[in-house]
Each structure stands twice: as C-alpha cells, then as structure tokens.
C-alpha cells in the first residue's frame, strides 16, 4: 500500500483533521521556501532582514527583502495543494489549516478556516505609531522610495511576525485548541524547524491524535508521524483528496 493510501486510511471521516502548512506548499506557486537549497535563507540572512531589531537598525535591508517578497507574492496564485486542502474543508474532511505562510494563498484557494500563525502580508502598520496602511501601497515601494516610512518617521512594515516577536495570541490559542482536539494532524510543506509552530504535531500526538506528513524532505517532527509521504504537496494532496472523496480525477476543483 502506498503512503498516500495509508494516510487516507488514517484520516478521520468526522472532519477532526487539521493541516499545519509551511512554505513548501507555496513553492509550486512560485514562492521559494526558506531552507531548501536555493531557498530564501540562502539568499538573505534572516537575522539581517527578518528580525524586530533589523527593522529598527537596518530598515533598508529589511525593505530590500520585503520588496522581493511582495513581488513574488503579487505574482502568485493558489496551486493544486492549496486547492486540495480547500476542497477537503468544503467536503467536511478538514477542520482548519494552521499556516506559517504569510502569502494568503490558502484563503484565495477557498479555505475558510485558516489560522495565520506568522501573520500576513495582507495589511501593514507603522512600527512606531502603529498607524495602519493598506497592502496595495506596498506594491508601489521601489528601491528609490524604500524603506516605506510613515509621516511620523517610523518604518511601515507588514503585519507579519518577525523573529523575536510574539505570535498573535488568538493564533496561538486557536491553533493549540485545533491541534489538541484533532484526531489527525497533517504536516505539509514545512521543515518544522521553527518554534512554537513546530510544537503543534506533538500537541496532537500527546492528546491521542495521529500525525502524518507530506513533504519533499522529511521534517524535524517526522519521528512523531504514523505515516510520512516524501513528495510534492501539489501532486500528493490532490491524490489524497481524490482518495478520500472517492473521485478519480486529479484536477483540483
Ligand atoms: N511539496 C512539499 N514539501 C515541499 C515542497 C513541495 N513542493 N517544496 C519544499 N518542500 C518542503 C521542504 O523539503 C521543507 O521541508 O517544505 C519545507 C519547507 O521548509 P522551510 O523552508 O523551513 O519553511 P517553513 O517550514 O515554512 O519555515 C517556517 O521559518 O523562516 C521562518 O517564518 C518563516 O514561516 C517560516 C518558518
């Protein structure tokens, strides 16, 4: 029996399944992940461009990174992996997605219950006076106008969680409840290198749930898994959805 069939057999039919996703699920949408060869952290030093201190000490470097991120995300669309998870939710086989991604692609694919563990690029605010700003303005920031500054002089930044910043409390609480209540947690497209998101598989495991994984490289939490499928989420998730929904066609609807 192949591993996707194994995962399908483990999948609860009462919908008490939760997906924990990471950057790997958006690679097929043209957004590089962080830690694969050629990933973002091989091109940028996260300590220079993705920490709370960097925003204060080196806003120009942070905005160089953000302009790159805005460009690839503006050009991205949901891929069959996002669409398959939205389909499982629609059919009552997935309760929610907890995503570490900030690209909004799960929602654009039709997922309704999405916990954005690391925030999102869908809105911005001034790092000093907290004035909110619309994301649309970010697409207009160029090397000539970066870093984006508020009238108060503060740096405008997206509503994402930089290294060293707290996870939004509602996201932390909601994802903890989902993981502890789930009968199965699917790890998809994440290395599980980063805390506290990487604690969720153990929360599900400790409360009696199964943990399964679909990843190109196995994650740091693979040892907790009842099944580990090595492969691309955009290929394996539609296959899993077809198996669970008893449909043959692989075209994600
Ligand atoms: N299908 C499935 N898995 C994939 C694919 C794919 N097409 N492409 C890559 N992967 C896997 C990689 O093998 C890796 O295990 O996705 C994982 C991506 O891991 P990371 O690059 O570490 O991304 P992620 O786990 O989301 O990082 C977590 O770290 O830098 C911070 O805030 C950032 O949210 C991010 C967090």
Short mmCIF file of C-alpha atoms and ligand atoms in Angstrom, two decimals:
data_model
loop_
_atom_site.label_atom_id
_atom_site.label_comp_id
_atom_site.label_asym_id
_atom_site.label_seq_id
_atom_site.Cartn_x
_atom_site.Cartn_y
_atom_site.Cartn_z
CA UNK A 1 0.00 0.00 0.00
CA UNK A 2 1.44 3.39 -0.90
CA UNK A 3 1.85 6.02 1.79
CA UNK A 4 -0.95 8.25 0.48
CA UNK A 5 -3.30 5.26 0.78
CA UNK A 6 -2.01 4.76 4.35
CA UNK A 7 -2.73 8.41 5.14
CA UNK A 8 -6.21 8.11 3.60
CA UNK A 9 -6.94 5.08 5.82
CA UNK A 10 -5.80 7.02 8.93
CA UNK A 11 -7.88 10.09 8.02
CA UNK A 12 -10.87 10.71 10.37
CA UNK A 13 -14.18 10.86 8.48
CA UNK A 14 -15.69 13.15 11.15
CA UNK A 15 -13.65 16.13 9.95
CA UNK A 16 -11.44 16.29 13.05
CA UNK A 17 -8.32 16.74 10.92
CA UNK A 18 -6.08 19.82 10.89
CA UNK A 19 -3.29 20.76 8.44
CA UNK A 20 -0.08 22.52 9.52
CA UNK A 21 1.43 24.07 6.41
CA UNK A 22 4.65 25.88 5.59
CA UNK A 23 6.48 27.47 2.71
CA UNK A 24 6.85 24.21 0.80
CA UNK A 25 3.14 24.24 -0.05
CA UNK A 26 3.55 27.56 -1.92
CA UNK A 27 6.72 26.62 -3.86
CA UNK A 28 4.59 25.47 -6.81
CA UNK A 29 3.01 28.95 -6.78
CA UNK A 30 6.42 30.49 -7.45
CA UNK A 31 7.23 31.49 -3.85
CA UNK A 32 10.58 29.98 -2.76
CA UNK A 33 10.71 28.28 0.62
CA UNK A 34 13.31 29.22 3.24
CA UNK A 35 15.56 26.25 3.96
CA UNK A 36 15.64 24.12 0.81
CA UNK A 37 18.73 24.58 -1.40
CA UNK A 38 18.26 27.97 -3.11
CA UNK A 39 15.62 28.95 -0.56
CA UNK A 40 15.24 32.48 0.75
CA UNK A 41 17.64 31.99 3.68
CA UNK A 42 20.38 31.01 1.22
CA UNK A 43 19.96 34.46 -0.37
CA UNK A 44 19.15 36.60 2.66
CA UNK A 45 20.44 36.48 6.24
CA UNK A 46 17.23 36.19 8.31
CA UNK A 47 18.96 37.94 11.22
CA UNK A 48 19.59 40.95 8.94
CA UNK A 49 16.19 41.13 7.23
CA UNK A 50 13.57 39.34 9.33
CA UNK A 51 14.03 40.36 12.98
CA UNK A 52 12.36 43.07 15.07
CA UNK A 53 15.78 44.65 15.70
CA UNK A 54 16.62 44.73 11.97
CA UNK A 55 13.52 46.87 11.41
CA UNK A 56 14.99 49.50 13.75
CA UNK A 57 18.68 49.09 12.91
CA UNK A 58 18.59 48.40 9.19
CA UNK A 59 15.18 49.18 7.64
CA UNK A 60 16.68 49.49 4.14
CA UNK A 61 17.88 45.86 4.23
CA UNK A 62 14.51 44.71 5.58
CA UNK A 63 12.70 46.54 2.77
CA UNK A 64 15.06 45.06 0.13
CA UNK A 65 13.84 41.65 1.35
CA UNK A 66 10.21 42.77 1.61
CA UNK A 67 10.17 44.19 -1.94
CA UNK A 68 11.35 40.77 -3.19
CA UNK A 69 8.65 39.05 -1.11
CA UNK A 70 5.90 41.44 -2.29
CA UNK A 71 6.92 40.92 -5.93
CA UNK A 72 6.73 37.09 -5.82
CA UNK A 73 3.54 37.09 -3.74
CA UNK A 74 1.78 39.59 -6.01
CA UNK A 75 2.54 37.22 -8.92
CA UNK A 76 1.48 34.04 -7.09
CA UNK A 77 -1.78 32.09 -7.36
CA UNK A 78 -3.03 29.11 -5.36
CA UNK A 79 -1.68 25.77 -6.62
CA UNK A 80 -3.32 22.29 -6.53
CA UNK A 81 -2.02 21.75 -2.98
CA UNK A 82 -3.92 24.78 -1.64
CA UNK A 83 -6.95 23.84 -3.73
CA UNK A 84 -6.96 20.24 -2.42
CA UNK A 85 -7.00 21.44 1.22
CA UNK A 86 -9.83 23.89 0.46
CA UNK A 87 -11.73 21.00 -1.19
CA UNK A 88 -11.27 18.78 1.88
CA UNK A 89 -12.60 21.58 4.10
CA UNK A 90 -15.60 22.10 1.77
CA UNK A 91 -16.36 18.37 1.91
CA UNK A 92 -16.20 18.34 5.73
CA UNK A 93 -12.94 16.37 5.93
CA UNK A 94 -10.67 19.15 7.20
CA UNK A 95 -11.48 21.41 10.14
CA UNK A 96 -8.82 24.09 9.55
CA UNK A 97 -5.43 24.98 8.16
CA UNK A 98 -2.81 26.40 10.53
CA UNK A 99 -0.32 28.03 8.20
CA UNK A 100 3.08 29.56 8.86
CA UNK A 101 2.83 31.22 5.45
CA UNK A 102 2.08 34.91 5.01
CA UNK A 103 1.02 34.73 1.35
CA UNK A 104 -2.76 34.41 1.81
CA UNK A 105 -2.91 31.61 -0.80
CA UNK A 106 -4.99 29.23 1.37
CA UNK A 107 -7.75 31.84 1.61
CA UNK A 108 -7.51 32.62 -2.13
CA UNK A 109 -7.87 28.87 -2.80
CA UNK A 110 -11.16 28.90 -0.86
CA UNK A 111 -10.11 27.71 2.61
CA UNK A 112 -12.36 29.44 5.15
CA UNK A 113 -10.84 28.31 8.44
CA UNK A 114 -7.21 29.48 8.27
CA UNK A 115 -5.03 30.38 11.27
CA UNK A 116 -2.16 32.63 10.13
CA UNK A 117 0.42 31.67 12.75
CA UNK A 118 3.03 34.17 11.49
CA UNK A 119 0.59 36.88 10.45
CA UNK A 120 0.07 38.04 6.90
CA UNK A 121 1.21 40.48 4.19
CA UNK A 122 -2.44 41.49 3.69
CA UNK A 123 -2.05 44.58 5.90
CA UNK A 124 0.70 46.90 7.17
CA UNK A 125 1.28 49.29 10.06
CA UNK A 126 3.84 51.86 11.21
CA UNK A 127 6.36 50.18 13.52
CA UNK A 128 6.41 53.34 15.69
CA UNK A 129 2.94 54.93 15.87
CA UNK A 130 1.04 51.74 14.77
CA UNK A 131 -0.89 53.70 12.06
CA UNK A 132 -2.45 51.06 9.73
CA UNK A 133 -1.62 51.10 6.00
CA UNK A 134 -3.19 49.23 3.05
CA UNK A 135 -1.13 46.43 1.46
CA UNK A 136 -1.78 47.84 -2.03
CA UNK A 137 0.63 50.69 -1.29
CA UNK A 138 3.45 48.17 -0.65
CA UNK A 139 3.46 47.08 -4.28
CA UNK A 140 4.43 50.63 -5.20
CA UNK A 141 7.53 50.73 -2.98
CA UNK A 142 10.68 50.84 -5.12
CA UNK A 143 14.40 50.92 -4.27
CA UNK A 144 14.10 54.70 -4.71
CA UNK A 145 11.29 55.02 -2.15
CA UNK A 146 12.25 52.19 0.25
CA UNK A 147 12.13 51.89 3.21
CA UNK A 148 8.44 52.83 3.40
CA UNK A 149 8.08 55.48 6.05
CA UNK A 150 5.08 56.84 7.93
CA UNK A 151 4.52 60.60 8.29
CA UNK A 152 5.70 60.16 11.88
CA UNK A 153 9.07 58.97 10.53
CA UNK A 154 8.54 55.37 11.63
CA UNK A 155 9.13 52.40 9.29
CA UNK A 156 5.97 50.87 7.80
CA UNK A 157 6.05 47.05 8.00
CA UNK A 158 3.68 44.19 7.16
CA UNK A 159 1.57 42.55 9.86
CA UNK A 160 3.86 39.51 9.91
CA UNK A 161 5.75 38.05 12.87
CA UNK A 162 9.44 38.81 12.64
CA UNK A 163 11.94 36.63 14.51
CA UNK A 164 11.90 37.77 18.14
CA UNK A 165 8.28 38.95 18.01
CA UNK A 166 5.33 37.28 19.73
CA UNK A 167 2.90 35.04 17.86
CA UNK A 168 -0.55 36.72 17.82
CA UNK A 169 -2.34 35.42 20.93
CA UNK A 170 -5.51 34.46 19.07
CA UNK A 171 -3.48 32.44 16.55
CA UNK A 172 -1.55 30.73 19.36
CA UNK A 173 -4.70 29.83 21.29
CA UNK A 174 -6.76 28.78 18.27
CA UNK A 175 -4.01 26.56 16.83
CA UNK A 176 -3.40 24.96 20.24
CA UNK A 177 -7.10 24.14 20.54
CA UNK A 178 -7.21 22.77 16.99
CA UNK A 179 -4.12 20.57 17.48
CA UNK A 180 -5.29 19.20 20.85
CA UNK A 181 -8.76 18.48 19.53
CA UNK A 182 -7.66 16.93 16.23
CA UNK A 183 -7.76 13.19 15.63
CA UNK A 184 -5.18 13.73 12.89
CA UNK A 185 -2.69 16.50 12.11
CA UNK A 186 -1.21 16.69 8.61
CA UNK A 187 2.24 18.30 8.30
CA UNK A 188 2.54 19.64 4.75
CA UNK A 189 5.42 21.63 3.26
CA UNK A 190 7.16 22.62 6.46
CA UNK A 191 10.53 21.67 7.94
CA UNK A 192 9.06 22.15 11.45
CA UNK A 193 12.33 23.95 12.30
CA UNK A 194 10.67 26.97 13.89
CA UNK A 195 9.01 27.17 17.30
CA UNK A 196 6.37 27.46 18.52
CA UNK A 197 4.56 26.31 15.36
CA UNK A 198 6.63 23.12 15.41
CA UNK A 199 5.11 22.16 18.79
CA UNK A 200 1.67 21.53 17.26
CA UNK A 201 2.38 17.98 15.97
CA UNK A 202 3.47 16.94 19.49
CA UNK A 203 0.33 18.56 20.97
CA UNK A 204 -1.83 16.45 18.66
CA UNK A 205 0.25 13.33 19.34
CA UNK A 206 0.10 13.85 23.13
CA UNK A 207 -3.68 14.15 23.08
CA UNK A 208 -4.04 10.87 21.23
CA UNK A 209 -4.18 12.14 17.65
CA UNK A 210 -2.32 10.72 14.67
CA UNK A 211 0.34 12.79 12.87
CA UNK A 212 1.10 12.31 9.17
CA UNK A 213 3.39 14.21 6.82
CA UNK A 214 3.64 15.17 3.16
CA UNK A 215 7.00 16.84 2.48
CA UNK A 216 9.80 16.80 -0.07
CA UNK A 217 12.36 16.45 2.78
CA UNK A 218 11.10 14.84 5.97
CA UNK A 219 10.56 17.36 8.75
CA UNK A 220 12.02 17.63 12.21
CA UNK A 221 8.80 16.10 13.54
CA UNK A 222 8.80 13.05 11.23
CA UNK A 223 9.56 10.84 14.27
CA UNK A 224 6.08 11.62 15.60
CA UNK A 225 4.40 10.57 12.35
CA UNK A 226 2.33 7.45 11.73
CA UNK A 227 2.99 7.94 8.01
CA UNK A 228 5.49 10.08 6.06
CA UNK A 229 4.98 10.65 2.33
CA UNK A 230 8.01 12.04 0.52
CA UNK A 231 6.94 14.13 -2.42
CA UNK A 232 5.45 17.35 -3.68
CA UNK A 233 2.32 18.60 -1.95
CA UNK A 234 0.89 19.88 -5.25
CA UNK A 235 0.96 16.28 -6.54
CA UNK A 236 0.21 14.27 -3.38
CA UNK A 237 -2.53 16.39 -1.78
CA UNK A 238 -4.85 16.22 -4.83
CA UNK A 239 -4.27 12.43 -4.87
CA UNK A 240 -5.14 12.24 -1.17
CA UNK A 241 -8.28 14.35 -1.69
CA UNK A 242 -9.35 12.13 -4.64
CA UNK A 243 -8.82 9.02 -2.49
CA UNK A 244 -10.75 10.46 0.46
CA UNK A 245 -13.58 11.72 -1.73
CA UNK A 246 -13.70 8.65 -3.92
CA UNK A 247 -13.11 10.61 -7.06
CA UNK A 248 -10.75 9.64 -9.80
CA UNK A 249 -9.97 12.96 -11.49
CA UNK A 250 -6.82 14.66 -10.27
CA UNK A 251 -7.85 18.10 -11.44
CA UNK A 252 -8.33 20.14 -8.30
CA UNK A 253 -11.83 21.71 -8.27
N1 LIG B 1 5.89 19.99 -1.56
C1 LIG B 1 6.06 19.58 -0.27
N2 LIG B 1 7.09 19.98 0.52
C2 LIG B 1 7.97 20.84 -0.03
C3 LIG B 1 7.87 21.32 -1.35
C4 LIG B 1 6.77 20.86 -2.14
N3 LIG B 1 6.59 21.25 -3.41
N4 LIG B 1 8.91 22.17 -1.59
C5 LIG B 1 9.63 22.21 -0.44
N5 LIG B 1 9.07 21.41 0.48
C6 LIG B 1 9.47 21.18 1.87
C7 LIG B 1 10.95 21.27 2.13
O1 LIG B 1 11.52 19.98 1.96
C8 LIG B 1 10.97 21.70 3.60
O2 LIG B 1 10.86 20.56 4.44
O3 LIG B 1 8.89 22.23 2.63
C9 LIG B 1 9.69 22.51 3.76
C10 LIG B 1 9.93 24.00 3.81
O4 LIG B 1 10.64 24.26 4.99
P1 LIG B 1 11.15 25.75 5.30
O5 LIG B 1 11.80 26.30 4.08
O6 LIG B 1 11.91 25.68 6.58
O7 LIG B 1 9.81 26.59 5.50
P2 LIG B 1 8.87 26.60 6.77
O8 LIG B 1 8.89 25.29 7.46
O9 LIG B 1 7.57 27.14 6.35
O10 LIG B 1 9.59 27.69 7.71
C11 LIG B 1 8.93 28.00 8.91
O11 LIG B 1 10.54 29.74 9.28
O12 LIG B 1 11.81 31.43 8.42
C12 LIG B 1 10.67 31.15 9.14
O13 LIG B 1 8.78 32.50 9.35
C13 LIG B 1 9.44 31.66 8.45
O14 LIG B 1 7.24 30.65 8.44
C14 LIG B 1 8.62 30.41 8.22
C15 LIG B 1 9.16 29.44 9.23
#
